[in-house]
Tab-separated table of C-alpha atoms in Angstrom:
chain	number	residue	atom	x	y	z
A	294	MET	CA	-0.215	-0.058	-0.190
A	295	LEU	CA	2.674	2.317	1.301
A	296	ASN	CA	5.063	1.330	-1.621
A	297	ARG	CA	2.015	2.344	-3.954
A	298	LEU	CA	1.776	6.027	-2.651
A	299	LEU	CA	5.851	6.392	-3.060
A	300	ARG	CA	7.033	8.957	-5.641
A	301	PRO	CA	8.354	6.749	-8.657
A	302	ASN	CA	12.098	7.855	-8.280
A	303	VAL	CA	12.364	7.158	-4.918
A	304	ARG	CA	10.352	3.538	-5.203
A	305	ALA	CA	13.239	2.309	-7.751
A	306	LEU	CA	15.954	3.634	-5.330
A	307	THR	CA	17.784	1.276	-3.001
A	308	PRO	CA	19.097	2.736	0.458
A	309	TYR	CA	22.755	3.795	0.149
A	310	ASP	CA	24.379	1.177	2.589
A	311	ALA	CA	26.820	3.141	4.730
A	312	GLU	CA	28.016	-0.236	6.978
A	313	THR	CA	29.804	0.826	10.109
A	314	THR	CA	32.432	-1.493	10.980
A	315	MET	CA	32.984	-2.481	14.907
A	316	GLY	CA	36.299	-3.694	15.928
A	317	GLY	CA	39.323	-4.888	14.239
A	318	ILE	CA	41.159	-2.237	11.944
A	319	ARG	CA	39.316	-0.003	10.406
A	320	LEU	CA	40.892	1.126	6.794
A	321	ASP	CA	37.522	1.320	5.044
A	322	ALA	CA	35.774	4.671	5.086
A	323	ASN	CA	38.845	6.832	4.557
A	324	GLU	CA	38.651	8.549	8.232
A	325	ASN	CA	41.508	10.556	10.101
A	326	PRO	CA	42.724	7.848	12.649
A	327	PHE	CA	44.143	10.176	14.995
A	328	PRO	CA	42.530	11.296	18.269
A	329	TRP	CA	41.735	14.876	18.191
A	330	PRO	CA	44.143	17.137	19.096
A	331	ALA	CA	44.549	17.703	23.167
A	332	GLY	CA	42.288	20.583	23.952
A	333	VAL	CA	39.406	20.499	21.295
A	334	ALA	CA	37.303	18.267	23.159
A	335	GLU	CA	37.571	20.596	26.081
A	336	LYS	CA	36.449	23.655	24.219
A	337	ILE	CA	33.020	21.997	23.175
A	338	ALA	CA	32.619	20.112	26.356
A	339	GLY	CA	30.715	22.738	27.602
A	340	GLY	CA	28.650	26.130	26.829
A	341	VAL	CA	26.146	24.768	24.465
A	342	GLU	CA	22.544	25.115	25.666
A	343	PHE	CA	21.092	21.690	24.317
A	344	ASN	CA	17.199	23.493	25.178
A	345	ARG	CA	17.756	26.223	22.807
A	346	TYR	CA	17.753	26.341	18.603
A	347	PRO	CA	21.185	26.434	17.359
A	348	ASP	CA	22.131	29.596	15.207
A	349	GLY	CA	20.158	28.778	11.999
A	350	LYS	CA	22.986	30.379	9.690
A	351	ALA	CA	26.040	29.212	11.953
A	352	ALA	CA	27.333	32.550	11.576
A	353	ALA	CA	30.252	32.191	13.684
A	354	LEU	CA	31.631	29.119	11.706
A	355	ARG	CA	30.964	30.696	8.907
A	356	GLU	CA	33.271	33.971	9.342
A	357	ALA	CA	35.462	31.698	10.996
A	358	LEU	CA	35.856	29.500	7.480
A	359	ALA	CA	35.848	32.348	5.458
A	360	ALA	CA	38.428	34.200	7.931
A	361	ARG	CA	40.583	31.291	6.998
A	362	LEU	CA	40.149	31.015	3.392
A	363	GLY	CA	40.550	34.349	2.333
A	364	LEU	CA	36.371	34.569	1.466
A	365	SER	CA	33.425	36.703	3.010
A	366	GLY	CA	31.288	34.919	5.141
A	367	ALA	CA	28.673	35.191	2.533
A	368	GLU	CA	30.487	33.391	0.551
A	369	VAL	CA	30.341	30.131	2.730
A	370	LEU	CA	27.340	28.010	3.491
A	371	VAL	CA	27.662	25.560	5.906
A	372	GLY	CA	25.681	21.922	5.768
A	373	ASN	CA	24.720	18.535	7.906
A	374	GLY	CA	27.610	16.800	5.993
A	375	SER	CA	28.516	16.819	2.132
A	376	ASP	CA	25.507	14.712	1.809
A	377	GLU	CA	23.104	17.803	2.473
A	378	LEU	CA	25.027	19.952	0.884
A	379	ILE	CA	24.999	17.918	-2.661
A	380	GLN	CA	21.149	17.559	-1.959
A	381	MET	CA	20.418	21.032	-1.633
A	382	VAL	CA	22.685	21.875	-4.694
A	383	LEU	CA	20.320	19.626	-6.577
A	384	GLN	CA	17.125	20.703	-5.167
A	385	ALA	CA	18.139	24.223	-6.021
A	386	PHE	CA	19.542	23.448	-9.469
A	387	GLY	CA	18.457	20.165	-10.551
A	388	GLY	CA	15.042	18.580	-10.913
A	389	PRO	CA	13.268	16.641	-14.151
A	390	ALA	CA	13.840	19.295	-16.593
A	391	GLN	CA	17.682	19.654	-15.748
A	392	ALA	CA	20.495	16.821	-15.570
A	393	LEU	CA	23.388	16.201	-13.025
A	394	LEU	CA	26.654	15.398	-15.112
A	395	ILE	CA	29.581	13.399	-13.489
A	396	PRO	CA	32.607	11.121	-14.432
A	397	THR	CA	32.510	7.827	-13.331
A	398	PRO	CA	33.960	5.874	-11.275
A	399	THR	CA	33.236	8.485	-8.500
A	400	PHE	CA	31.270	9.294	-5.088
A	401	SER	CA	28.405	7.121	-4.987
A	402	MET	CA	25.786	9.698	-3.207
A	403	TYR	CA	26.073	12.187	-6.433
A	404	GLY	CA	23.854	9.810	-7.973
A	405	VAL	CA	22.134	8.829	-4.562
A	406	ALA	CA	20.749	12.924	-4.432
A	407	ALA	CA	19.959	12.686	-8.334
A	408	SER	CA	17.580	9.865	-7.655
A	409	VAL	CA	16.278	11.654	-4.538
A	410	THR	CA	15.936	15.194	-6.594
A	411	ASP	CA	14.472	13.188	-9.275
A	412	THR	CA	17.290	15.106	-11.453
A	413	PRO	CA	18.600	12.677	-14.360
A	414	LEU	CA	22.138	11.573	-14.498
A	415	LEU	CA	24.738	11.599	-17.189
A	416	GLU	CA	27.788	9.572	-16.688
A	417	VAL	CA	31.279	10.056	-18.777
A	418	PRO	CA	33.799	7.352	-17.771
A	419	LEU	CA	37.164	8.376	-16.707
A	420	ALA	CA	39.926	8.650	-19.175
A	421	ALA	CA	43.681	7.618	-18.941
A	422	GLY	CA	42.624	4.458	-17.262
A	423	GLY	CA	41.193	6.282	-14.448
A	424	GLN	CA	43.345	9.390	-13.996
A	425	ALA	CA	41.844	12.138	-16.384
A	426	LEU	CA	38.452	13.600	-17.142
A	427	ASP	CA	37.055	12.821	-20.446
A	428	LEU	CA	36.370	16.397	-21.025
A	429	ASP	CA	35.674	16.360	-24.673
A	430	ASN	CA	32.877	13.901	-23.822
A	431	MET	CA	31.437	15.799	-21.150
A	432	LEU	CA	31.209	18.964	-23.106
A	433	ARG	CA	29.613	17.137	-25.639
A	434	LEU	CA	26.763	16.036	-23.300
A	435	CYS	CA	26.698	19.372	-21.960
A	436	ARG	CA	25.608	20.571	-25.470
A	437	GLU	CA	23.119	17.674	-26.277
A	438	ASN	CA	21.632	17.914	-23.003
A	439	PRO	CA	20.094	20.391	-20.410
A	440	VAL	CA	22.906	19.931	-18.052
A	441	SER	CA	22.910	22.311	-15.169
A	442	VAL	CA	25.294	20.678	-12.442
A	443	ILE	CA	28.650	19.132	-13.090
A	444	ILE	CA	30.233	17.636	-10.309
A	445	ALA	CA	33.988	16.407	-9.914
A	446	CYS	CA	35.354	15.005	-6.778
A	447	ASN	CA	38.589	16.184	-6.656
A	448	PRO	CA	40.999	14.022	-5.836
A	449	ASN	CA	38.446	11.465	-6.972
A	450	ASN	CA	37.239	9.071	-4.854
A	451	PRO	CA	37.777	5.709	-5.177
A	452	THR	CA	40.686	6.310	-7.941
A	453	GLY	CA	42.972	8.855	-5.911
A	454	ALA	CA	43.463	11.177	-9.207
A	455	LEU	CA	43.794	14.960	-8.847
A	456	PHE	CA	42.423	16.859	-11.845
A	457	PRO	CA	44.415	20.162	-12.361
A	458	PRO	CA	42.978	23.261	-12.872
A	459	GLU	CA	43.198	23.932	-16.008
A	460	ASP	CA	40.351	20.833	-16.905
A	461	ILE	CA	38.115	22.280	-14.094
A	462	THR	CA	38.135	25.760	-15.709
A	463	ARG	CA	37.689	24.717	-19.220
A	464	LEU	CA	34.888	22.876	-17.874
A	465	LEU	CA	33.471	26.347	-15.833
A	466	ARG	CA	34.619	28.328	-19.341
A	467	GLU	CA	32.878	26.125	-22.067
A	468	SER	CA	29.691	25.109	-19.984
A	469	GLU	CA	26.675	26.771	-18.635
A	470	ALA	CA	26.394	24.674	-15.618
A	471	LEU	CA	27.286	25.066	-12.320
A	472	VAL	CA	30.656	23.093	-11.651
A	473	MET	CA	30.882	21.608	-7.947
A	474	VAL	CA	34.361	20.392	-7.135
A	475	ASP	CA	34.514	18.231	-4.155
A	476	GLU	CA	37.267	18.751	-2.424
A	477	ALA	CA	36.452	15.998	0.643
A	478	TYR	CA	40.232	15.155	0.269
A	479	GLY	CA	42.129	18.006	-0.715
A	480	GLU	CA	43.793	18.835	2.449
A	481	PHE	CA	46.076	15.919	1.568
A	482	ALA	CA	46.492	17.055	-2.362
A	483	GLY	CA	49.169	19.131	-1.395
A	484	ALA	CA	49.594	23.086	-2.580
A	485	GLY	CA	47.974	24.528	-5.714
A	486	ALA	CA	45.572	21.717	-5.617
A	487	SER	CA	42.293	23.407	-4.576
A	488	MET	CA	40.331	25.925	-6.710
A	489	LEU	CA	39.468	28.043	-4.189
A	490	PRO	CA	41.808	30.521	-5.425
A	491	TYR	CA	39.027	30.966	-8.816
A	492	ILE	CA	35.765	31.944	-6.553
A	493	ARG	CA	35.766	35.432	-7.631
A	494	GLU	CA	36.559	34.608	-11.163
A	495	TYR	CA	33.904	32.257	-12.004
A	496	HIS	CA	30.079	32.858	-11.207
A	497	ASN	CA	29.426	28.576	-11.962
A	498	LEU	CA	32.354	27.333	-9.327
A	499	LEU	CA	30.984	25.560	-6.125
A	500	ILE	CA	33.481	24.173	-3.807
A	501	LEU	CA	32.515	21.567	-1.307
A	502	LYS	CA	34.395	20.858	1.988
A	503	THR	CA	34.252	18.613	4.871
A	504	PHE	CA	35.152	18.102	8.511
A	505	SER	CA	34.992	14.745	8.134
A	506	LYS	CA	38.037	13.665	6.868
A	507	ALA	CA	41.428	16.001	7.494
A	508	PHE	CA	39.954	17.419	10.680
A	509	GLY	CA	38.743	13.835	11.980
A	510	MET	CA	34.889	14.562	12.592
A	511	ALA	CA	33.362	12.413	10.479
A	512	ALA	CA	30.640	11.563	13.321
A	513	LEU	CA	29.574	14.960	13.700
A	514	ARG	CA	28.658	15.316	10.127
A	515	LEU	CA	30.204	18.755	9.153
A	516	GLY	CA	30.566	20.094	5.657
A	517	TYR	CA	30.721	23.430	3.838
A	518	LEU	CA	30.249	25.127	0.409
A	519	CYS	CA	32.240	27.964	-1.228
A	520	ALA	CA	31.036	29.635	-3.958
A	521	ARG	CA	30.390	33.460	-4.962
A	522	ALA	CA	27.766	35.598	-2.444
A	523	GLU	CA	25.027	35.135	-5.078
A	524	ALA	CA	25.096	31.130	-5.621
A	525	VAL	CA	25.413	30.717	-1.815
A	526	ALA	CA	22.145	33.115	-1.628
A	527	LEU	CA	20.505	31.080	-3.793
A	528	LEU	CA	21.164	27.533	-2.103
A	529	ASP	CA	20.430	29.332	1.302
A	530	ARG	CA	16.754	29.326	-0.010
A	531	VAL	CA	16.288	24.970	0.381
A	532	ARG	CA	18.731	24.910	3.488
A	533	PRO	CA	16.557	23.615	6.261
A	534	THR	CA	16.396	26.354	8.992
A	535	PHE	CA	18.580	24.357	11.921
A	536	ASN	CA	20.654	22.379	9.712
A	537	VAL	CA	23.711	22.311	11.965
A	538	ASN	CA	23.323	21.324	15.557
A	539	ALA	CA	25.034	24.094	17.855
A	540	PHE	CA	27.416	21.000	19.432
A	541	SER	CA	28.780	20.540	14.903
A	542	GLN	CA	28.815	24.082	15.146
A	543	LYS	CA	31.069	24.584	18.080
A	544	ALA	CA	33.348	21.788	17.405
A	545	GLY	CA	33.990	23.510	13.746
A	546	LEU	CA	35.218	26.243	15.264
A	547	ALA	CA	37.484	24.294	17.973
A	548	ALA	CA	38.897	22.447	15.211
A	549	LEU	CA	39.936	25.802	13.096
A	550	GLU	CA	42.091	26.799	16.348
A	551	PHE	CA	43.925	23.774	16.103
A	552	SER	CA	44.721	23.634	12.265
A	553	ALA	CA	48.659	23.721	13.040
A	554	VAL	CA	48.171	19.799	14.803
A	555	TYR	CA	46.159	19.192	12.239
A	556	GLU	CA	48.987	20.092	9.858
A	557	GLU	CA	50.985	17.324	11.490
A	558	GLN	CA	47.911	14.733	11.302
A	559	ILE	CA	47.563	15.653	7.814
A	560	ALA	CA	51.607	15.143	7.267
A	561	VAL	CA	51.826	11.957	8.438
A	562	LEU	CA	48.799	10.314	6.634
A	563	THR	CA	50.036	11.904	3.649
A	564	ALA	CA	53.574	10.116	4.362
A	565	GLU	CA	51.493	6.610	5.450
A	566	THR	CA	49.275	6.808	2.331
A	567	GLU	CA	52.786	6.485	0.066
A	568	LYS	CA	53.995	3.910	1.932
A	569	LEU	CA	50.867	1.607	1.443
A	570	TYR	CA	51.110	2.791	-2.342
A	571	LEU	CA	54.515	1.543	-2.687
A	572	GLY	CA	54.354	-1.477	-0.504
A	573	LEU	CA	51.037	-2.640	-2.383
A	574	LYS	CA	53.086	-1.857	-5.642
A	575	ALA	CA	56.098	-4.075	-4.745
A	576	LEU	CA	53.681	-6.902	-4.942
A	577	PRO	CA	53.505	-9.161	-7.851
A	578	GLY	CA	49.837	-9.076	-9.629
A	579	VAL	CA	48.370	-5.927	-7.725
A	580	LYS	CA	47.422	-3.093	-10.034
A	581	VAL	CA	48.235	0.223	-7.584
A	582	TRP	CA	46.549	3.591	-8.830
A	583	PRO	CA	48.768	6.592	-7.933
A	584	THR	CA	46.840	8.964	-5.425
A	585	ARG	CA	46.482	12.153	-3.790
A	586	ALA	CA	44.002	11.506	-0.935
A	587	ASN	CA	44.372	9.611	1.995
A	588	PHE	CA	43.475	6.017	0.296
A	589	VAL	CA	44.807	3.850	-2.220
A	590	LEU	CA	43.082	1.864	-5.054
A	591	PHE	CA	44.238	-1.246	-6.026
A	592	GLN	CA	43.367	-4.291	-7.835
A	593	PRO	CA	44.579	-7.855	-7.148
A	594	ARG	CA	43.986	-10.391	-9.468
A	595	GLU	CA	40.850	-11.755	-7.237
A	596	ALA	CA	39.519	-8.824	-5.432
A	597	ALA	CA	36.584	-10.833	-3.642
A	598	ARG	CA	39.084	-13.642	-2.262
A	599	TRP	CA	41.865	-10.720	-1.049
A	600	GLY	CA	38.509	-8.746	0.450
A	601	GLU	CA	37.599	-11.773	2.409
A	602	ALA	CA	41.257	-12.784	3.360
A	603	LEU	CA	41.607	-9.225	4.819
A	604	ARG	CA	38.537	-9.272	7.047
A	605	GLU	CA	39.630	-13.048	8.148
A	606	ARG	CA	42.827	-10.998	9.347
A	607	GLY	CA	40.901	-8.131	11.428
A	608	PHE	CA	41.307	-5.593	8.337
A	609	ALA	CA	38.415	-3.632	7.280
A	610	VAL	CA	38.901	-2.222	3.441
A	611	ARG	CA	36.256	-1.423	0.763
A	612	VAL	CA	35.544	-4.144	-1.618
A	613	PHE	CA	34.250	-2.506	-5.039
A	614	GLY	CA	32.662	-5.390	-6.720
A	615	ASN	CA	33.346	-3.754	-10.542
A	616	LEU	CA	33.700	-0.217	-10.368
A	617	PRO	CA	33.192	1.297	-14.349
A	618	VAL	CA	36.164	1.662	-16.438
A	619	LEU	CA	38.520	-0.421	-13.614
A	620	GLY	CA	36.424	-3.631	-12.662
A	621	PRO	CA	36.897	-5.258	-9.453
A	622	CYS	CA	38.956	-3.393	-6.806
A	623	LEU	CA	40.001	-2.598	-3.114
A	624	ARG	CA	40.475	0.713	-1.472
A	625	VAL	CA	42.677	1.014	1.739
A	626	SER	CA	42.182	4.136	3.715
A	627	ALA	CA	45.789	5.105	5.213
A	628	GLY	CA	45.480	3.992	9.415
A	629	THR	CA	48.343	4.766	11.979
A	630	PRO	CA	51.566	3.731	11.365
A	631	ALA	CA	50.962	0.354	13.084
A	632	GLU	CA	47.816	-0.177	11.372
A	633	ASN	CA	49.350	0.282	7.992
A	634	GLU	CA	52.521	-1.568	8.280
A	635	ALA	CA	50.539	-4.867	9.952
A	636	PHE	CA	47.888	-4.171	6.855
A	637	LEU	CA	51.082	-4.207	4.138
A	638	ARG	CA	52.362	-7.547	6.329
A	639	ALA	CA	48.627	-9.129	5.990
A	640	ALA	CA	48.727	-7.971	2.441
A	641	ALA	CA	52.306	-10.307	1.463
A	642	GLU	CA	50.797	-12.985	3.350
A	643	ILE	CA	47.711	-13.009	1.047
A	644	GLN	CA	49.692	-12.558	-2.048
A	645	ALA	CA	51.879	-15.284	-1.068
A	646	SER	CA	49.453	-17.687	-0.589
A	647	ALA	CA	47.373	-16.378	-4.162
A	648	PRO	CA	46.491	-19.843	-6.380
A	649	ALA	CA	49.052	-20.217	-9.448
A	650	HIS	CA	46.309	-18.338	-11.830
A	651	GLU	CA	46.407	-15.162	-10.111
A	652	PHE	CA	49.802	-14.345	-12.062
């Protein structure tokens, strides 16, 4: 009965299964494995009036972020995680008469948000073995279809590829769409990787960032979007009034005060990611993709067997059954140095026990 009353696009939608792994060594969700810097928890432990509504506009956090990024508060919008902001963009600029264009493989929540907002989804496979945007085909689809939004995850999840600014600016110049660059992993990509310097130059540029990855606040669901003030004001029309709770707002402010400590953690995780990359690349029969994020995508001959073998050894990694362009793969997040060393030992054991036909 109730199923019959559902909107058709929701009826066809399979809920996203964000499986939470408990116990073992968790290297499957691209999280920062380090504890918060000393002092962060103390700063947010008190002072929140839980019986009062939060600041609906998150003014203090927006201003603090703007000061950090060289923007104005009117150019920042805060959300209940990046997922909410993605859906808000499609609520405002998507819908049945306009399409979302994405390269694939990429973050699956873009497709989910398109389904929920009844926005047609157009996909263009990545070029160069998953390392580059197929700009010519993306722009061709923009000419042939009413594309209103393009999303590029940069560095890309799950490949780890970093698309150069000139590729993004070509999309900004040669399409009439909003181009949203999801920089969830931008802090790990190094200097010069962010599109933030281009905000004032392109009215159709949106940049999505998060506290979930480098700042280790995945449980608090805190993301933010940067764009010209006009775009932020339009998106604010579809924002739920009190979308970010007071505790998360205060946590974001505290995290910004300890940015120097987080930079040290980022440096360690960047080095550890390179260690994982080189360690997996040294294993015969394992293909590994270069990465500018805090994770490594790799492809043994029998990915499913590897996933099961790692689980048996207490390691949670992300197993992809059949990625577009790439096929079956596994993705491992950088953990602590001890966790990464244990993972590489386990990987070497699994590779050494592989059947002969895997080589």
